[in-house]
Amino acid sequence: MGDVGQYARAELAERIDRLDRVGALFPLPGVAAGDRDPTAPEFASVLRNVRFELLRRRDYAALDQLLERLAVRARVLGDRELAEVARLLLRHNRWLTGRFDRTDDLLTSGSTAGTWAALDDVFSGFYANTLGRFAESMRRLRRVEQASAEQRRAAEFFVGLDLRLVCAAWKFWNRGELNDYAGMNADSGLLDDVCGKRYPGAGQSRVQLLLAAGTFYLHHRNYALADRYLTGSFDASSGTTSRLYPRIASALALCRHHQGDDRAGDAYYQQAAAGLPEHFGPTGWQLRLVAYQRMLGDTDHALALTQRIRAETESKHEVVHNIWARLYELDLRNELHLSSPAAWQLLDEAGHHNMGRACDYILERQRCA
């Protein structure tokens, strides 16, 4: 898209202040999921594109200010639809940075109705995953798939991804911990259509689904299938310049190492590690770097990265990744045994969050001790 720059942000702020009628967002312009055209004149498109650019630059403070301004203007106008989308986008921005007070701020007992119901559910599906609420995440993602065409269209406009693919991707992320394989046949069929290029377009959505599925099979030690999907994810991306490349490379490093190609594994590891300074989003991929370092016996670097991940996941309330970071830290200190109170506590926490893979890892380490 290019850089929206200070001018575009200032222009959007002025347009927010000038809104003088209810329904200013509608009708939503027709755009493809990955469209980032900065020249689109409609207010909704300008809001969408400026938001995407600020997210790309990780300028969460500037985005927060714009969305707060939008929320205030919506209240002045009495525009409930505008107020609700502002609330949902603000909530998502605060999830990215961990600036929310309680889990209930992200997952309320009710949910949004009407136009933005699917947007609420798809965002909530993301949140529930990182909070260790996998069953809730699955419920929300499946509800998105059953939403009306209008609700899916509204969600896709602001998510900027193909909802069918992104929901399937996050279900694979959930299945990485949760033994819930309902609907797996349909998701696998979609996955094979995407991998075989029988599913049209989809851009980054295609990359995310293939990455999630490849990582799922990596966790289940099906390295040939993992390699197929991870390589497909790389091929569907913009290559080594993709923002998702460190995530892909971190999984390919483990996959190639387990298949006996240490040279390729090390190359992918080095490329993934080079992406640490540009880290964004959830932290799970960094744990794969720790796993790789641990396999090589590089305990000092693995421990240092684990401690960094633990601190970041604590500050951002990434419950699942924090449990894994603490688990790896105990393992690296040779304290992941059931005579250790800390290990028992982790097993209890992982069990409470239905983290089957983490529980299995702890118990497997007992057999290796």
Coordinates of C-alpha atoms in Angstrom, one line a residue:
M1 CA 0.0 0.0 0.0
G2 CA 2.8 2.4 0.8
D3 CA 3.1 4.7 3.7
V4 CA -0.1 6.6 4.5
G5 CA 2.1 9.2 6.2
Q6 CA 1.2 12.0 8.6
Y7 CA -1.0 13.7 6.0
A8 CA -3.4 10.7 5.6
R9 CA -3.7 10.3 9.4
A10 CA -4.4 14.0 9.8
E11 CA -7.0 13.9 7.0
L12 CA -8.7 11.0 8.6
A13 CA -8.9 12.8 11.9
E14 CA -10.4 15.8 10.2
R15 CA -13.0 13.6 8.4
I16 CA -13.9 12.0 11.7
D17 CA -14.5 15.5 13.2
R18 CA -16.6 16.5 10.2
L19 CA -18.9 13.5 10.4
D20 CA -22.4 14.9 10.6
R21 CA -24.8 12.1 9.8
V22 CA -25.7 8.7 11.1
G23 CA -24.6 5.9 8.8
A24 CA -21.4 7.5 7.6
L25 CA -19.8 4.1 7.1
F26 CA -22.5 2.7 4.8
P27 CA -22.7 1.3 2.3
L28 CA -19.3 -0.4 2.9
P29 CA -17.3 -0.1 -0.3
G30 CA -16.6 -3.2 -2.4
V31 CA -13.0 -4.3 -1.9
A32 CA -11.1 -7.5 -2.0
A33 CA -9.8 -8.9 1.3
G34 CA -6.2 -7.8 0.7
D35 CA -7.0 -4.5 -1.0
R36 CA -5.0 -1.6 0.5
D37 CA -5.7 1.1 -2.0
P38 CA -4.7 4.4 -0.3
T39 CA -6.5 6.5 -2.9
A40 CA -10.0 5.3 -2.2
P41 CA -12.2 8.3 -1.3
E42 CA -14.9 6.7 0.9
F43 CA -14.6 7.4 4.6
A44 CA -14.9 3.7 5.4
S45 CA -12.0 2.8 3.0
V46 CA -9.8 5.6 4.4
L47 CA -10.4 4.4 8.0
R48 CA -9.7 0.8 6.9
N49 CA -6.5 1.6 5.0
V50 CA -5.0 4.0 7.7
R51 CA -5.7 1.4 10.3
F52 CA -3.9 -1.3 8.3
E53 CA -0.9 1.0 7.7
L54 CA -0.6 1.9 11.4
L55 CA -0.9 -1.8 12.3
R56 CA 1.8 -2.6 9.8
R57 CA 4.1 0.0 11.4
R58 CA 3.1 -1.1 14.9
D59 CA 2.1 2.5 15.7
Y60 CA -0.6 1.3 18.2
A61 CA -0.6 4.6 20.1
A62 CA -1.5 6.7 17.0
L63 CA -4.2 4.2 16.1
D64 CA -5.6 4.2 19.6
Q65 CA -6.0 8.0 19.4
L66 CA -7.8 7.9 16.1
L67 CA -10.2 5.2 17.2
E68 CA -10.9 7.0 20.5
R69 CA -11.7 10.1 18.4
L70 CA -14.0 8.0 16.3
A71 CA -15.8 6.6 19.3
V72 CA -16.3 10.1 20.7
R73 CA -17.8 11.3 17.4
A74 CA -20.1 8.3 17.2
R75 CA -21.4 9.0 20.6
V76 CA -22.0 12.7 19.7
L77 CA -23.9 11.6 16.6
G78 CA -25.8 8.8 18.4
D79 CA -24.5 6.4 15.6
R80 CA -24.7 3.0 17.3
E81 CA -23.1 1.1 14.3
L82 CA -20.2 3.5 14.2
A83 CA -19.8 3.4 18.0
E84 CA -19.8 -0.4 18.0
V85 CA -17.2 -0.8 15.3
A86 CA -15.0 1.8 17.0
R87 CA -15.3 -0.3 20.2
L88 CA -14.4 -3.5 18.5
L89 CA -11.4 -2.0 16.7
L90 CA -10.2 -0.4 19.9
R91 CA -10.5 -3.7 21.8
H92 CA -8.5 -5.4 19.1
N93 CA -5.7 -2.8 19.3
R94 CA -5.5 -3.2 23.0
W95 CA -5.3 -7.0 22.7
L96 CA -2.3 -6.6 20.4
T97 CA -0.5 -4.6 23.1
G98 CA -1.9 -6.3 26.2
R99 CA -3.5 -3.1 27.4
F100 CA -6.7 -4.6 28.8
D101 CA -7.5 -5.0 32.5
R102 CA -9.3 -8.4 32.6
T103 CA -10.1 -11.3 30.3
D104 CA -13.8 -10.2 30.5
D105 CA -12.7 -7.0 28.7
L106 CA -12.1 -9.2 25.7
L107 CA -14.6 -12.0 26.2
T108 CA -17.9 -10.7 27.6
S109 CA -20.8 -12.9 28.5
G110 CA -22.8 -11.7 25.6
S111 CA -21.7 -10.8 22.1
T112 CA -22.4 -8.1 19.5
A113 CA -25.5 -8.5 17.4
G114 CA -26.4 -7.3 14.0
T115 CA -23.9 -5.9 11.4
W116 CA -20.7 -6.5 13.4
A117 CA -21.5 -9.9 15.0
A118 CA -19.1 -11.8 12.8
L119 CA -16.3 -9.2 13.4
D120 CA -16.8 -9.5 17.2
D121 CA -16.7 -13.3 16.9
V122 CA -13.6 -13.6 14.7
F123 CA -11.7 -11.2 16.9
S124 CA -12.9 -13.0 20.0
G125 CA -11.8 -16.3 18.4
F126 CA -8.3 -14.9 18.2
Y127 CA -8.4 -13.6 21.8
A128 CA -9.8 -16.8 23.3
N129 CA -6.9 -18.8 21.7
T130 CA -4.1 -16.8 23.3
L131 CA -6.0 -16.7 26.6
G132 CA -6.2 -20.5 26.7
R133 CA -10.0 -20.6 26.1
F134 CA -9.8 -23.0 23.1
A135 CA -13.4 -24.3 23.3
E136 CA -14.7 -20.7 23.3
S137 CA -12.4 -19.9 20.4
M138 CA -13.8 -22.8 18.4
R139 CA -17.3 -21.8 19.2
R140 CA -16.8 -18.3 18.0
L141 CA -15.0 -19.3 14.8
R142 CA -17.7 -21.8 13.9
R143 CA -20.3 -19.1 14.5
V144 CA -18.5 -16.8 12.1
E145 CA -18.9 -19.5 9.5
Q146 CA -22.6 -19.5 10.1
A147 CA -23.0 -15.7 10.0
S148 CA -25.1 -13.9 7.4
A149 CA -23.5 -12.8 4.2
E150 CA -23.9 -9.2 5.4
Q151 CA -22.1 -9.9 8.7
R152 CA -19.3 -11.8 7.0
R153 CA -18.9 -9.0 4.5
A154 CA -18.6 -6.4 7.3
A155 CA -16.1 -8.5 9.2
E156 CA -14.0 -9.2 6.2
F157 CA -13.9 -5.5 5.4
F158 CA -12.1 -4.6 8.6
V159 CA -10.2 -7.9 9.2
G160 CA -8.8 -7.6 5.7
L161 CA -8.6 -11.4 5.3
D162 CA -10.6 -14.1 3.7
L163 CA -12.8 -15.2 6.6
R164 CA -13.3 -18.7 5.5
L165 CA -9.5 -19.2 5.5
V166 CA -8.7 -17.3 8.6
C167 CA -11.3 -19.2 10.6
A168 CA -9.9 -22.5 9.4
A169 CA -6.4 -21.3 10.3
W170 CA -7.2 -20.4 13.8
K171 CA -9.1 -23.7 14.3
F172 CA -5.8 -25.4 13.4
W173 CA -4.0 -23.2 16.0
N174 CA -6.6 -24.3 18.5
R175 CA -6.1 -27.9 17.6
G176 CA -2.5 -27.6 18.3
E177 CA -3.4 -27.8 22.0
L178 CA -7.0 -28.9 22.1
N179 CA -8.2 -32.4 21.1
D180 CA -11.2 -31.1 19.1
Y181 CA -11.3 -32.5 15.6
A182 CA -14.9 -31.8 14.8
G183 CA -15.1 -30.4 11.3
M184 CA -11.5 -31.4 10.6
N185 CA -12.4 -33.1 7.4
A186 CA -14.0 -30.0 5.9
D187 CA -11.0 -27.8 7.0
S188 CA -8.6 -30.3 5.6
G189 CA -10.5 -30.3 2.3
L190 CA -10.3 -26.5 2.2
L191 CA -6.6 -26.7 3.1
D192 CA -5.8 -29.1 0.2
D193 CA -7.7 -26.8 -2.2
V194 CA -5.6 -23.9 -1.0
C195 CA -2.4 -25.9 -1.2
G196 CA -3.2 -27.2 -4.6
K197 CA -4.1 -23.6 -5.8
R198 CA -7.7 -24.6 -6.5
Y199 CA -8.9 -21.9 -4.2
P200 CA -8.8 -18.4 -5.8
G201 CA -6.9 -15.4 -4.5
A202 CA -6.8 -15.0 -0.8
G203 CA -3.2 -13.6 -0.5
Q204 CA -2.1 -13.4 3.2
S205 CA -5.1 -15.5 4.2
R206 CA -3.7 -18.4 2.2
V207 CA -0.3 -17.9 3.8
Q208 CA -1.8 -18.0 7.3
L209 CA -3.9 -21.1 6.8
L210 CA -0.9 -23.1 5.3
L211 CA 1.3 -21.9 8.2
A212 CA -1.2 -22.9 10.8
A213 CA -1.8 -26.3 9.3
G214 CA 1.9 -26.9 8.8
T215 CA 2.6 -26.1 12.4
F216 CA -0.2 -28.3 13.5
Y217 CA 1.3 -31.3 11.7
L218 CA 4.8 -30.3 13.0
H219 CA 3.5 -30.6 16.6
H220 CA 2.0 -34.0 15.7
R221 CA 5.4 -35.1 14.2
N222 CA 4.0 -35.7 10.7
Y223 CA 7.1 -33.9 9.2
A224 CA 6.4 -34.8 5.6
L225 CA 2.9 -33.2 5.7
A226 CA 4.2 -30.3 7.8
D227 CA 6.9 -29.6 5.2
R228 CA 4.3 -29.7 2.4
Y229 CA 2.1 -27.0 4.0
L230 CA 4.9 -24.9 5.4
T231 CA 6.6 -24.8 2.0
G232 CA 3.3 -24.0 0.4
S233 CA 2.9 -21.1 2.9
F234 CA 6.3 -19.7 1.9
D235 CA 5.4 -20.1 -1.8
A236 CA 2.1 -18.2 -1.3
S237 CA 3.9 -15.4 0.5
S238 CA 6.1 -12.5 -0.7
G239 CA 9.1 -14.7 0.2
T240 CA 11.8 -13.7 2.6
T241 CA 10.4 -10.1 2.7
S242 CA 7.1 -11.2 4.1
R243 CA 6.3 -10.1 7.6
L244 CA 5.2 -13.7 8.3
Y245 CA 8.5 -15.1 7.0
P246 CA 10.2 -15.5 10.4
R247 CA 7.1 -17.5 11.6
I248 CA 7.3 -19.8 8.5
A249 CA 11.1 -20.1 8.8
S250 CA 11.0 -21.0 12.5
A251 CA 8.6 -23.9 11.8
L252 CA 10.6 -25.0 8.7
A253 CA 13.8 -25.0 10.8
L254 CA 12.3 -27.6 13.2
C255 CA 10.7 -29.5 10.3
R256 CA 14.0 -29.9 8.3
H257 CA 16.0 -30.7 11.4
H258 CA 13.6 -33.5 12.3
Q259 CA 13.9 -34.8 8.8
G260 CA 17.7 -35.0 9.1
D261 CA 18.5 -31.9 6.9
D262 CA 20.5 -30.0 9.6
R263 CA 22.0 -27.6 7.1
A264 CA 18.6 -26.4 5.8
G265 CA 17.3 -26.4 9.4
D266 CA 20.1 -24.1 10.5
A267 CA 19.6 -21.7 7.6
Y268 CA 15.9 -21.4 8.3
Y269 CA 16.7 -20.9 12.0
Q270 CA 19.2 -18.1 11.3
Q271 CA 16.6 -16.4 9.0
A272 CA 13.9 -16.7 11.6
A273 CA 16.0 -15.3 14.4
A274 CA 16.9 -12.3 12.2
G275 CA 13.2 -11.4 12.5
L276 CA 13.2 -11.0 16.2
P277 CA 13.8 -7.2 16.2
E278 CA 10.7 -6.8 13.9
H279 CA 8.5 -9.0 16.0
F280 CA 4.8 -8.3 16.0
G281 CA 1.6 -10.0 17.1
P282 CA 1.3 -13.1 19.3
T283 CA 4.6 -14.6 20.5
G284 CA 4.2 -18.3 19.8
W285 CA 6.6 -18.5 16.9
Q286 CA 9.5 -17.4 19.1
L287 CA 9.0 -20.5 21.2
R288 CA 9.9 -22.5 18.1
L289 CA 13.3 -20.8 18.1
V290 CA 13.8 -21.9 21.7
A291 CA 12.8 -25.4 20.8
Y292 CA 15.4 -25.4 18.0
Q293 CA 18.2 -24.0 20.3
R294 CA 17.3 -26.6 22.9
M295 CA 17.7 -29.4 20.4
L296 CA 21.1 -28.2 19.5
G297 CA 22.1 -28.0 23.1
D298 CA 22.5 -24.2 23.0
T299 CA 21.1 -23.8 26.5
D300 CA 22.4 -20.3 27.3
H301 CA 20.8 -18.7 24.2
A302 CA 17.6 -20.7 24.6
L303 CA 17.3 -19.7 28.3
A304 CA 17.8 -16.0 27.5
L305 CA 15.2 -16.0 24.7
T306 CA 12.8 -18.0 27.0
Q307 CA 13.1 -15.4 29.7
R308 CA 12.4 -12.6 27.2
I309 CA 9.3 -14.5 25.9
R310 CA 8.1 -15.1 29.5
A311 CA 8.3 -11.3 30.3
E312 CA 6.6 -10.3 27.0
T313 CA 3.8 -12.8 27.4
E314 CA 3.2 -11.7 31.0
S315 CA 2.9 -8.1 29.9
K316 CA 0.6 -9.0 27.0
H317 CA -1.5 -11.6 28.9
E318 CA -0.7 -14.3 26.4
V319 CA -1.6 -17.1 28.8
V320 CA -0.8 -20.1 26.5
H321 CA 2.5 -18.8 25.3
N322 CA 3.5 -17.8 28.9
I323 CA 2.8 -21.4 30.1
W324 CA 5.0 -22.7 27.3
A325 CA 7.8 -20.2 28.1
R326 CA 7.8 -21.2 31.8
L327 CA 7.7 -24.9 30.8
Y328 CA 10.7 -24.5 28.5
E329 CA 12.5 -22.5 31.2
L330 CA 12.1 -25.3 33.7
D331 CA 13.2 -27.8 31.1
L332 CA 16.3 -25.9 30.3
R333 CA 17.1 -25.7 34.0
N334 CA 16.6 -29.5 34.3
E335 CA 13.7 -28.8 36.8
L336 CA 10.8 -30.2 34.7
H337 CA 10.2 -33.2 36.8
L338 CA 7.3 -34.1 39.0
S339 CA 9.3 -33.9 42.2
S340 CA 9.4 -30.1 41.4
P341 CA 6.4 -28.1 42.8
A342 CA 6.8 -25.7 39.8
A343 CA 6.4 -28.6 37.4
W344 CA 3.2 -29.7 39.2
Q345 CA 1.9 -26.2 39.1
L346 CA 2.5 -26.0 35.3
L347 CA 0.9 -29.3 34.7
D348 CA -2.1 -28.1 36.7
E349 CA -2.3 -24.8 34.8
A350 CA -1.9 -26.5 31.4
G351 CA -4.6 -29.0 32.3
H352 CA -6.9 -26.2 33.4
H353 CA -6.6 -24.6 30.0
N354 CA -7.0 -27.9 28.2
M355 CA -3.5 -27.7 26.8
G356 CA -3.1 -31.3 25.9
R357 CA 0.1 -30.9 24.0
A358 CA 1.8 -29.1 26.9
C359 CA 0.6 -31.7 29.4
D360 CA 2.0 -34.5 27.1
Y361 CA 5.3 -32.6 26.9
I362 CA 5.7 -32.4 30.7
L363 CA 4.8 -36.1 31.1
E364 CA 7.2 -37.1 28.3
R365 CA 10.0 -35.3 30.0
Q366 CA 9.5 -37.6 33.0
R367 CA 10.1 -40.6 30.8
C368 CA 13.3 -39.0 29.5
A369 CA 14.6 -38.1 33.0

